[in-house]
Amino acid sequence: MLLLRKGVSVKSFKYSSKMSVIRQENQTDPVLAVGPRCAVIGNSGILTDSSCGSEIDEHDFVIRQNLAPSGEKFKPDVGSKVSLLTINQQQMFDIVEMNSSLVFKSDTKGMSMALRTHGITNQTILWHFKKAAHKLGSVASFFNEKLGIHPQWAYSMTSLNNVTSSVWNITRVSSGLSLITAALVLCEEVSVYGYYPFVRDSRNQTVWYHYYEPGKPPCPSLRFANSPNTVGSHKMPEEFALLQKLDNEGVLRLNIDRCMD
């Protein structure tokens, strides 16, 4: 992770995959200490009605992914603290289009950017970790000028997914597993919420695909008999089994139940 310094103008962001160029530009710092206790929040509907919000917000550092909304109506279940938030490639393209348009619209999932960015503060780090960060300056301009938000920005020289795939020997890893892997490097204690790839929970209740999209069919790819271990292009049940193993070994804490009834 390369963290762009606060004093660097968004209009002069420079990116490179070469460390020599990065040092020459002198715009970035390695990420600082984040505190001992971290929470990594996935977007599974397992968080709906979980009442885990307060427990999540008690962590020193809270990592969320893909501009997932928090706070407001989601606060009881997912909390409101946003220490680090990732932004994916499609969302970058959506925001670049919005930034060049007079129309302030929703992204491809139909969710307003105002809702997605609620809770982001000037202390929040927004991280694009799949390389190709050349559009980050335009995205940062959108946040600064149209949303009035001035978070810190970060990017990666190489895709974190590729590194994560090598670490766990799993092909086509999800962004979620990549973030959990990063947290295991950054933090002393890691708690994981909202990672659950199955259609029903322990109470035999339906689990929606995303906690912020009630009614969306749960993980539709799981229903295909010819690909029982795949969700889209990711091997989510295999990743979940890995998280269960790490939980059993005390490497991290995996929460898939309600925090309060």
PDB file of C-alpha atoms in Angstrom:
ATOM      1  CA  MET A   1       0.000   0.000   0.000  1.00  0.00           C
ATOM      2  CA  LEU A   2       1.318   3.409  -1.006  1.00  0.00           C
ATOM      3  CA  LEU A   3      -0.322   6.234   0.918  1.00  0.00           C
ATOM      4  CA  LEU A   4      -0.450   9.585  -0.877  1.00  0.00           C
ATOM      5  CA  ARG A   5       0.500  12.411   1.469  1.00  0.00           C
ATOM      6  CA  LYS A   6      -2.188  14.882   2.466  1.00  0.00           C
ATOM      7  CA  GLY A   7      -0.239  17.846   1.069  1.00  0.00           C
ATOM      8  CA  VAL A   8      -0.111  16.432  -2.468  1.00  0.00           C
ATOM      9  CA  SER A   9      -2.633  18.076  -4.806  1.00  0.00           C
ATOM     10  CA  VAL A  10      -5.070  15.634  -6.383  1.00  0.00           C
ATOM     11  CA  LYS A  11      -4.366  17.284  -9.737  1.00  0.00           C
ATOM     12  CA  SER A  12      -0.710  16.268  -9.534  1.00  0.00           C
ATOM     13  CA  PHE A  13      -1.039  12.649  -8.377  1.00  0.00           C
ATOM     14  CA  LYS A  14       1.664  10.484  -9.929  1.00  0.00           C
ATOM     15  CA  TYR A  15       1.571   6.680 -10.017  1.00  0.00           C
ATOM     16  CA  SER A  16       4.027   3.999 -10.986  1.00  0.00           C
ATOM     17  CA  SER A  17       4.703   0.300 -10.605  1.00  0.00           C
ATOM     18  CA  LYS A  18       8.424   1.012 -10.270  1.00  0.00           C
ATOM     19  CA  MET A  19       9.806   1.772  -6.824  1.00  0.00           C
ATOM     20  CA  SER A  20      12.575   3.959  -8.253  1.00  0.00           C
ATOM     21  CA  VAL A  21       9.985   6.252  -9.882  1.00  0.00           C
ATOM     22  CA  ILE A  22       7.855   6.278  -6.728  1.00  0.00           C
ATOM     23  CA  ARG A  23      10.853   7.369  -4.639  1.00  0.00           C
ATOM     24  CA  GLN A  24      11.728  10.053  -7.178  1.00  0.00           C
ATOM     25  CA  GLU A  25       8.198  11.497  -7.117  1.00  0.00           C
ATOM     26  CA  ASN A  26       8.277  11.428  -3.286  1.00  0.00           C
ATOM     27  CA  GLN A  27       4.494  11.651  -2.905  1.00  0.00           C
ATOM     28  CA  THR A  28       3.803   8.571  -0.820  1.00  0.00           C
ATOM     29  CA  ASP A  29       4.453   7.009   2.577  1.00  0.00           C
ATOM     30  CA  PRO A  30       4.122   3.400   3.691  1.00  0.00           C
ATOM     31  CA  VAL A  31       0.991   2.907   5.725  1.00  0.00           C
ATOM     32  CA  LEU A  32       1.318   3.836   9.397  1.00  0.00           C
ATOM     33  CA  ALA A  33       0.478   1.753  12.454  1.00  0.00           C
ATOM     34  CA  VAL A  34      -3.257   1.164  12.563  1.00  0.00           C
ATOM     35  CA  GLY A  35      -3.777   0.033  16.160  1.00  0.00           C
ATOM     36  CA  PRO A  36      -3.839  -3.479  17.585  1.00  0.00           C
ATOM     37  CA  ARG A  37      -7.486  -4.473  17.035  1.00  0.00           C
ATOM     38  CA  CYS A  38      -8.879  -4.440  13.492  1.00  0.00           C
ATOM     39  CA  ALA A  39     -12.252  -5.410  12.072  1.00  0.00           C
ATOM     40  CA  VAL A  40     -12.665  -6.398   8.426  1.00  0.00           C
ATOM     41  CA  ILE A  41     -16.231  -6.034   7.200  1.00  0.00           C
ATOM     42  CA  GLY A  42     -17.578  -8.006   4.254  1.00  0.00           C
ATOM     43  CA  ASN A  43     -20.844  -7.188   2.545  1.00  0.00           C
ATOM     44  CA  SER A  44     -22.821 -10.409   3.001  1.00  0.00           C
ATOM     45  CA  GLY A  45     -26.445 -10.260   4.048  1.00  0.00           C
ATOM     46  CA  ILE A  46     -25.424 -12.302   7.099  1.00  0.00           C
ATOM     47  CA  LEU A  47     -24.975  -8.876   8.733  1.00  0.00           C
ATOM     48  CA  THR A  48     -28.663  -7.996   8.348  1.00  0.00           C
ATOM     49  CA  ASP A  49     -30.292  -7.913  11.815  1.00  0.00           C
ATOM     50  CA  SER A  50     -26.976  -8.953  13.380  1.00  0.00           C
ATOM     51  CA  SER A  51     -26.783  -6.021  15.842  1.00  0.00           C
ATOM     52  CA  CYS A  52     -22.999  -6.071  15.393  1.00  0.00           C
ATOM     53  CA  GLY A  53     -22.608  -2.331  14.781  1.00  0.00           C
ATOM     54  CA  SER A  54     -21.455  -1.351  18.278  1.00  0.00           C
ATOM     55  CA  GLU A  55     -19.020  -4.258  18.502  1.00  0.00           C
ATOM     56  CA  ILE A  56     -17.535  -3.386  15.101  1.00  0.00           C
ATOM     57  CA  ASP A  57     -17.082   0.288  15.984  1.00  0.00           C
ATOM     58  CA  GLU A  58     -15.196  -0.617  19.174  1.00  0.00           C
ATOM     59  CA  HIS A  59     -12.203  -1.778  17.105  1.00  0.00           C
ATOM     60  CA  ASP A  60      -9.200   0.515  16.668  1.00  0.00           C
ATOM     61  CA  PHE A  61      -9.304   0.239  12.875  1.00  0.00           C
ATOM     62  CA  VAL A  62     -12.286  -0.743  10.698  1.00  0.00           C
ATOM     63  CA  ILE A  63     -11.728  -1.920   7.117  1.00  0.00           C
ATOM     64  CA  ARG A  64     -14.636  -1.929   4.659  1.00  0.00           C
ATOM     65  CA  GLN A  65     -14.759  -2.767   0.965  1.00  0.00           C
ATOM     66  CA  ASN A  66     -16.136  -1.538  -2.351  1.00  0.00           C
ATOM     67  CA  LEU A  67     -17.675   1.688  -1.021  1.00  0.00           C
ATOM     68  CA  ALA A  68     -20.120  -0.326   1.084  1.00  0.00           C
ATOM     69  CA  PRO A  69     -22.485   2.008   2.978  1.00  0.00           C
ATOM     70  CA  SER A  70     -22.336   2.288   6.753  1.00  0.00           C
ATOM     71  CA  GLY A  71     -23.915   4.444   9.425  1.00  0.00           C
ATOM     72  CA  GLU A  72     -27.455   5.808   9.225  1.00  0.00           C
ATOM     73  CA  LYS A  73     -29.962   2.954   8.803  1.00  0.00           C
ATOM     74  CA  PHE A  74     -27.121   0.407   8.593  1.00  0.00           C
ATOM     75  CA  LYS A  75     -25.433   1.497  11.817  1.00  0.00           C
ATOM     76  CA  PRO A  76     -27.078  -1.031  14.199  1.00  0.00           C
ATOM     77  CA  ASP A  77     -25.813  -3.959  12.113  1.00  0.00           C
ATOM     78  CA  VAL A  78     -22.564  -2.779  10.494  1.00  0.00           C
ATOM     79  CA  GLY A  79     -21.521   0.261  12.546  1.00  0.00           C
ATOM     80  CA  SER A  80     -20.377   3.624  11.236  1.00  0.00           C
ATOM     81  CA  LYS A  81     -16.599   3.745  11.716  1.00  0.00           C
ATOM     82  CA  VAL A  82     -14.672   3.862   8.430  1.00  0.00           C
ATOM     83  CA  SER A  83     -10.891   3.746   8.870  1.00  0.00           C
ATOM     84  CA  LEU A  84     -10.051   2.214   5.488  1.00  0.00           C
ATOM     85  CA  LEU A  85     -12.402   1.715   2.559  1.00  0.00           C
ATOM     86  CA  THR A  86     -11.597   0.122  -0.791  1.00  0.00           C
ATOM     87  CA  ILE A  87     -12.917   1.278  -4.135  1.00  0.00           C
ATOM     88  CA  ASN A  88     -13.163  -1.114  -7.065  1.00  0.00           C
ATOM     89  CA  GLN A  89     -12.491  -0.580 -10.755  1.00  0.00           C
ATOM     90  CA  GLN A  90     -16.126  -0.229 -11.835  1.00  0.00           C
ATOM     91  CA  GLN A  91     -16.798   2.323  -9.112  1.00  0.00           C
ATOM     92  CA  MET A  92     -13.749   4.282 -10.270  1.00  0.00           C
ATOM     93  CA  PHE A  93     -15.174   4.383 -13.807  1.00  0.00           C
ATOM     94  CA  ASP A  94     -18.614   5.430 -12.510  1.00  0.00           C
ATOM     95  CA  ILE A  95     -17.148   8.277 -10.488  1.00  0.00           C
ATOM     96  CA  VAL A  96     -14.919   9.486 -13.327  1.00  0.00           C
ATOM     97  CA  GLU A  97     -18.053   9.642 -15.517  1.00  0.00           C
ATOM     98  CA  MET A  98     -19.937  11.552 -12.818  1.00  0.00           C
ATOM     99  CA  ASN A  99     -17.015  13.941 -12.384  1.00  0.00           C
ATOM    100  CA  SER A 100     -17.107  14.881 -16.063  1.00  0.00           C
ATOM    101  CA  SER A 101     -20.889  15.211 -16.115  1.00  0.00           C
ATOM    102  CA  LEU A 102     -23.269  17.810 -14.760  1.00  0.00           C
ATOM    103  CA  VAL A 103     -25.564  15.004 -13.624  1.00  0.00           C
ATOM    104  CA  PHE A 104     -25.041  13.688 -10.091  1.00  0.00           C
ATOM    105  CA  LYS A 105     -26.315  10.132 -10.428  1.00  0.00           C
ATOM    106  CA  SER A 106     -26.131   6.684  -8.888  1.00  0.00           C
ATOM    107  CA  ASP A 107     -23.480   4.075  -9.638  1.00  0.00           C
ATOM    108  CA  THR A 108     -24.052   0.876 -11.604  1.00  0.00           C
ATOM    109  CA  LYS A 109     -25.715  -0.797  -8.608  1.00  0.00           C
ATOM    110  CA  GLY A 110     -28.224   2.040  -8.382  1.00  0.00           C
ATOM    111  CA  MET A 111     -26.968   3.387  -5.073  1.00  0.00           C
ATOM    112  CA  SER A 112     -26.302   7.087  -4.580  1.00  0.00           C
ATOM    113  CA  MET A 113     -22.745   8.144  -3.862  1.00  0.00           C
ATOM    114  CA  ALA A 114     -24.061  10.185  -0.949  1.00  0.00           C
ATOM    115  CA  LEU A 115     -25.210   6.961   0.715  1.00  0.00           C
ATOM    116  CA  ARG A 116     -22.065   5.028  -0.211  1.00  0.00           C
ATOM    117  CA  THR A 117     -19.758   7.717   1.155  1.00  0.00           C
ATOM    118  CA  HIS A 118     -21.626   8.512   4.373  1.00  0.00           C
ATOM    119  CA  GLY A 119     -19.241   8.165   7.301  1.00  0.00           C
ATOM    120  CA  ILE A 120     -16.051   8.867   5.343  1.00  0.00           C
ATOM    121  CA  THR A 121     -13.964  11.478   7.136  1.00  0.00           C
ATOM    122  CA  ASN A 122     -10.683  13.269   6.462  1.00  0.00           C
ATOM    123  CA  GLN A 123      -8.993  10.485   8.472  1.00  0.00           C
ATOM    124  CA  THR A 124     -10.410   7.715   6.272  1.00  0.00           C
ATOM    125  CA  ILE A 125      -8.056   6.041   3.787  1.00  0.00           C
ATOM    126  CA  LEU A 126      -9.569   5.164   0.398  1.00  0.00           C
ATOM    127  CA  TRP A 127      -7.563   2.415  -1.253  1.00  0.00           C
ATOM    128  CA  HIS A 128      -7.562   1.108  -4.812  1.00  0.00           C
ATOM    129  CA  PHE A 129      -5.506  -2.074  -4.555  1.00  0.00           C
ATOM    130  CA  LYS A 130      -5.824  -3.613  -8.020  1.00  0.00           C
ATOM    131  CA  LYS A 131      -3.179  -1.571  -9.807  1.00  0.00           C
ATOM    132  CA  ALA A 132      -4.250   0.751 -12.690  1.00  0.00           C
ATOM    133  CA  ALA A 133      -4.692   3.731 -10.370  1.00  0.00           C
ATOM    134  CA  HIS A 134      -4.280   6.363 -13.090  1.00  0.00           C
ATOM    135  CA  LYS A 135      -7.889   7.544 -12.609  1.00  0.00           C
ATOM    136  CA  LEU A 136      -7.444   8.119  -8.887  1.00  0.00           C
ATOM    137  CA  GLY A 137      -6.835  11.868  -9.294  1.00  0.00           C
ATOM    138  CA  SER A 138     -10.178  12.350 -11.037  1.00  0.00           C
ATOM    139  CA  VAL A 139     -11.922  10.253  -8.379  1.00  0.00           C
ATOM    140  CA  ALA A 140     -10.276  12.303  -5.620  1.00  0.00           C
ATOM    141  CA  SER A 141     -11.388  15.523  -7.337  1.00  0.00           C
ATOM    142  CA  PHE A 142     -14.975  14.259  -7.317  1.00  0.00           C
ATOM    143  CA  PHE A 143     -14.805  13.565  -3.585  1.00  0.00           C
ATOM    144  CA  ASN A 144     -13.224  16.951  -2.843  1.00  0.00           C
ATOM    145  CA  GLU A 145     -15.261  19.201  -5.106  1.00  0.00           C
ATOM    146  CA  LYS A 146     -18.678  17.528  -5.383  1.00  0.00           C
ATOM    147  CA  LEU A 147     -18.940  15.709  -2.057  1.00  0.00           C
ATOM    148  CA  GLY A 148     -16.832  18.034   0.082  1.00  0.00           C
ATOM    149  CA  ILE A 149     -14.877  15.069   1.478  1.00  0.00           C
ATOM    150  CA  HIS A 150     -11.075  15.043   1.738  1.00  0.00           C
ATOM    151  CA  PRO A 151      -9.985  11.505   2.671  1.00  0.00           C
ATOM    152  CA  GLN A 152      -6.469  10.177   2.265  1.00  0.00           C
ATOM    153  CA  TRP A 153      -5.795   8.129  -0.870  1.00  0.00           C
ATOM    154  CA  ALA A 154      -3.778   4.958  -1.361  1.00  0.00           C
ATOM    155  CA  TYR A 155      -2.918   2.647  -4.235  1.00  0.00           C
ATOM    156  CA  SER A 156      -0.850  -0.467  -4.863  1.00  0.00           C
ATOM    157  CA  MET A 157       1.993  -1.118  -7.288  1.00  0.00           C
ATOM    158  CA  THR A 158       0.646  -4.562  -8.042  1.00  0.00           C
ATOM    159  CA  SER A 159      -2.710  -6.214  -7.504  1.00  0.00           C
ATOM    160  CA  LEU A 160      -3.215  -7.337  -3.911  1.00  0.00           C
ATOM    161  CA  ASN A 161      -5.348 -10.186  -5.276  1.00  0.00           C
ATOM    162  CA  ASN A 162      -2.325 -11.673  -7.048  1.00  0.00           C
ATOM    163  CA  VAL A 163      -0.283 -11.591  -3.848  1.00  0.00           C
ATOM    164  CA  THR A 164      -3.139 -13.101  -1.836  1.00  0.00           C
ATOM    165  CA  SER A 165      -3.605 -15.886  -4.369  1.00  0.00           C
ATOM    166  CA  SER A 166       0.054 -16.826  -3.923  1.00  0.00           C
ATOM    167  CA  VAL A 167      -0.139 -16.727  -0.130  1.00  0.00           C
ATOM    168  CA  TRP A 168      -3.100 -19.119   0.160  1.00  0.00           C
ATOM    169  CA  ASN A 169      -2.693 -21.034  -3.112  1.00  0.00           C
ATOM    170  CA  ILE A 170      -6.258 -20.204  -4.188  1.00  0.00           C
ATOM    171  CA  THR A 171      -6.928 -19.061  -7.745  1.00  0.00           C
ATOM    172  CA  ARG A 172      -9.064 -15.977  -8.480  1.00  0.00           C
ATOM    173  CA  VAL A 173      -9.363 -14.871  -4.864  1.00  0.00           C
ATOM    174  CA  SER A 174     -12.046 -12.432  -3.784  1.00  0.00           C
ATOM    175  CA  SER A 175     -11.352  -8.875  -2.692  1.00  0.00           C
ATOM    176  CA  GLY A 176     -12.602  -9.889   0.731  1.00  0.00           C
ATOM    177  CA  LEU A 177      -9.913 -12.498   1.268  1.00  0.00           C
ATOM    178  CA  SER A 178      -7.324 -10.013   0.006  1.00  0.00           C
ATOM    179  CA  LEU A 179      -8.395  -7.449   2.603  1.00  0.00           C
ATOM    180  CA  ILE A 180      -8.344 -10.020   5.387  1.00  0.00           C
ATOM    181  CA  THR A 181      -4.832 -11.027   4.329  1.00  0.00           C
ATOM    182  CA  ALA A 182      -3.708  -7.383   4.405  1.00  0.00           C
ATOM    183  CA  ALA A 183      -5.247  -6.970   7.861  1.00  0.00           C
ATOM    184  CA  LEU A 184      -3.280  -9.975   9.148  1.00  0.00           C
ATOM    185  CA  VAL A 185      -0.129  -8.087   8.161  1.00  0.00           C
ATOM    186  CA  LEU A 186      -1.212  -4.684   9.502  1.00  0.00           C
ATOM    187  CA  CYS A 187      -2.948  -5.645  12.755  1.00  0.00           C
ATOM    188  CA  GLU A 188      -2.228  -7.691  15.866  1.00  0.00           C
ATOM    189  CA  GLU A 189      -5.808  -8.949  16.236  1.00  0.00           C
ATOM    190  CA  VAL A 190      -8.247  -9.366  13.347  1.00  0.00           C
ATOM    191  CA  SER A 191     -11.999  -9.904  13.624  1.00  0.00           C
ATOM    192  CA  VAL A 192     -13.992 -10.691  10.487  1.00  0.00           C
ATOM    193  CA  TYR A 193     -17.680  -9.876   9.955  1.00  0.00           C
ATOM    194  CA  GLY A 194     -19.957 -10.201   6.951  1.00  0.00           C
ATOM    195  CA  TYR A 195     -18.165 -13.044   5.169  1.00  0.00           C
ATOM    196  CA  TYR A 196     -20.633 -15.828   4.489  1.00  0.00           C
ATOM    197  CA  PRO A 197     -21.149 -17.351   1.011  1.00  0.00           C
ATOM    198  CA  PHE A 198     -24.170 -19.551   1.613  1.00  0.00           C
ATOM    199  CA  VAL A 199     -27.874 -19.020   1.007  1.00  0.00           C
ATOM    200  CA  ARG A 200     -29.072 -19.887   4.523  1.00  0.00           C
ATOM    201  CA  ASP A 201     -27.706 -19.168   7.979  1.00  0.00           C
ATOM    202  CA  SER A 202     -27.617 -21.385  11.080  1.00  0.00           C
ATOM    203  CA  ARG A 203     -31.266 -20.494  11.780  1.00  0.00           C
ATOM    204  CA  ASN A 204     -32.248 -21.590   8.240  1.00  0.00           C
ATOM    205  CA  GLN A 205     -33.080 -18.021   7.269  1.00  0.00           C
ATOM    206  CA  THR A 206     -32.337 -16.622   3.818  1.00  0.00           C
ATOM    207  CA  VAL A 207     -29.100 -14.660   3.550  1.00  0.00           C
ATOM    208  CA  TRP A 208     -29.217 -11.837   1.014  1.00  0.00           C
ATOM    209  CA  TYR A 209     -26.254 -11.334  -1.288  1.00  0.00           C
ATOM    210  CA  HIS A 210     -25.449  -7.884   0.199  1.00  0.00           C
ATOM    211  CA  TYR A 211     -26.710  -6.446   3.478  1.00  0.00           C
ATOM    212  CA  TYR A 212     -27.518  -3.175   1.693  1.00  0.00           C
ATOM    213  CA  GLU A 213     -29.531  -4.849  -1.093  1.00  0.00           C
ATOM    214  CA  PRO A 214     -32.465  -6.595   0.613  1.00  0.00           C
ATOM    215  CA  GLY A 215     -34.345  -8.813  -1.786  1.00  0.00           C
ATOM    216  CA  LYS A 216     -31.444  -9.486  -4.135  1.00  0.00           C
ATOM    217  CA  PRO A 217     -31.153 -13.249  -4.700  1.00  0.00           C
ATOM    218  CA  PRO A 218     -28.497 -14.733  -2.412  1.00  0.00           C
ATOM    219  CA  CYS A 219     -25.274 -15.780  -4.150  1.00  0.00           C
ATOM    220  CA  PRO A 220     -27.052 -17.034  -7.302  1.00  0.00           C
ATOM    221  CA  SER A 221     -24.031 -18.923  -8.665  1.00  0.00           C
ATOM    222  CA  LEU A 222     -24.140 -21.291  -5.697  1.00  0.00           C
ATOM    223  CA  ARG A 223     -27.293 -22.829  -7.127  1.00  0.00           C
ATOM    224  CA  PHE A 224     -25.539 -24.205 -10.200  1.00  0.00           C
ATOM    225  CA  ALA A 225     -24.948 -27.913  -9.676  1.00  0.00           C
ATOM    226  CA  ASN A 226     -22.015 -27.984 -12.107  1.00  0.00           C
ATOM    227  CA  SER A 227     -20.035 -25.401 -10.099  1.00  0.00           C
ATOM    228  CA  PRO A 228     -20.782 -26.039  -6.426  1.00  0.00           C
ATOM    229  CA  ASN A 229     -17.572 -24.381  -5.196  1.00  0.00           C
ATOM    230  CA  THR A 230     -17.852 -21.179  -7.174  1.00  0.00           C
ATOM    231  CA  VAL A 231     -19.609 -17.838  -6.694  1.00  0.00           C
ATOM    232  CA  GLY A 232     -19.173 -15.907  -9.918  1.00  0.00           C
ATOM    233  CA  SER A 233     -15.470 -16.289 -10.655  1.00  0.00           C
ATOM    234  CA  HIS A 234     -14.506 -16.739  -6.995  1.00  0.00           C
ATOM    235  CA  LYS A 235     -14.233 -19.919  -4.917  1.00  0.00           C
ATOM    236  CA  MET A 236     -16.118 -18.522  -1.963  1.00  0.00           C
ATOM    237  CA  PRO A 237     -16.857 -21.764  -0.066  1.00  0.00           C
ATOM    238  CA  GLU A 238     -13.164 -22.685  -0.325  1.00  0.00           C
ATOM    239  CA  GLU A 239     -12.211 -19.261   1.018  1.00  0.00           C
ATOM    240  CA  PHE A 240     -14.778 -19.597   3.809  1.00  0.00           C
ATOM    241  CA  ALA A 241     -13.312 -22.971   4.794  1.00  0.00           C
ATOM    242  CA  LEU A 242      -9.906 -21.286   5.022  1.00  0.00           C
ATOM    243  CA  LEU A 243     -11.344 -18.574   7.302  1.00  0.00           C
ATOM    244  CA  GLN A 244     -12.898 -21.257   9.519  1.00  0.00           C
ATOM    245  CA  LYS A 245      -9.504 -22.984   9.753  1.00  0.00           C
ATOM    246  CA  LEU A 246      -7.770 -19.714  10.674  1.00  0.00           C
ATOM    247  CA  ASP A 247     -10.470 -19.066  13.270  1.00  0.00           C
ATOM    248  CA  ASN A 248      -9.961 -22.524  14.802  1.00  0.00           C
ATOM    249  CA  GLU A 249      -6.208 -21.898  14.958  1.00  0.00           C
ATOM    250  CA  GLY A 250      -6.652 -18.512  16.656  1.00  0.00           C
ATOM    251  CA  VAL A 251      -5.188 -16.544  13.751  1.00  0.00           C
ATOM    252  CA  LEU A 252      -8.345 -14.442  13.438  1.00  0.00           C
ATOM    253  CA  ARG A 253     -11.891 -14.351  14.803  1.00  0.00           C
ATOM    254  CA  LEU A 254     -14.670 -15.156  12.332  1.00  0.00           C
ATOM    255  CA  ASN A 255     -18.111 -13.924  13.343  1.00  0.00           C
ATOM    256  CA  ILE A 256     -21.093 -15.349  11.435  1.00  0.00           C
ATOM    257  CA  ASP A 257     -23.763 -15.016  14.103  1.00  0.00           C
ATOM    258  CA  ARG A 258     -25.704 -12.194  15.674  1.00  0.00           C
ATOM    259  CA  CYS A 259     -23.754 -10.147  18.175  1.00  0.00           C
ATOM    260  CA  MET A 260     -26.905  -9.549  20.268  1.00  0.00           C
ATOM    261  CA  ASP A 261     -30.340 -11.128  20.163  1.00  0.00           C
TER     262      ASP A 261
END
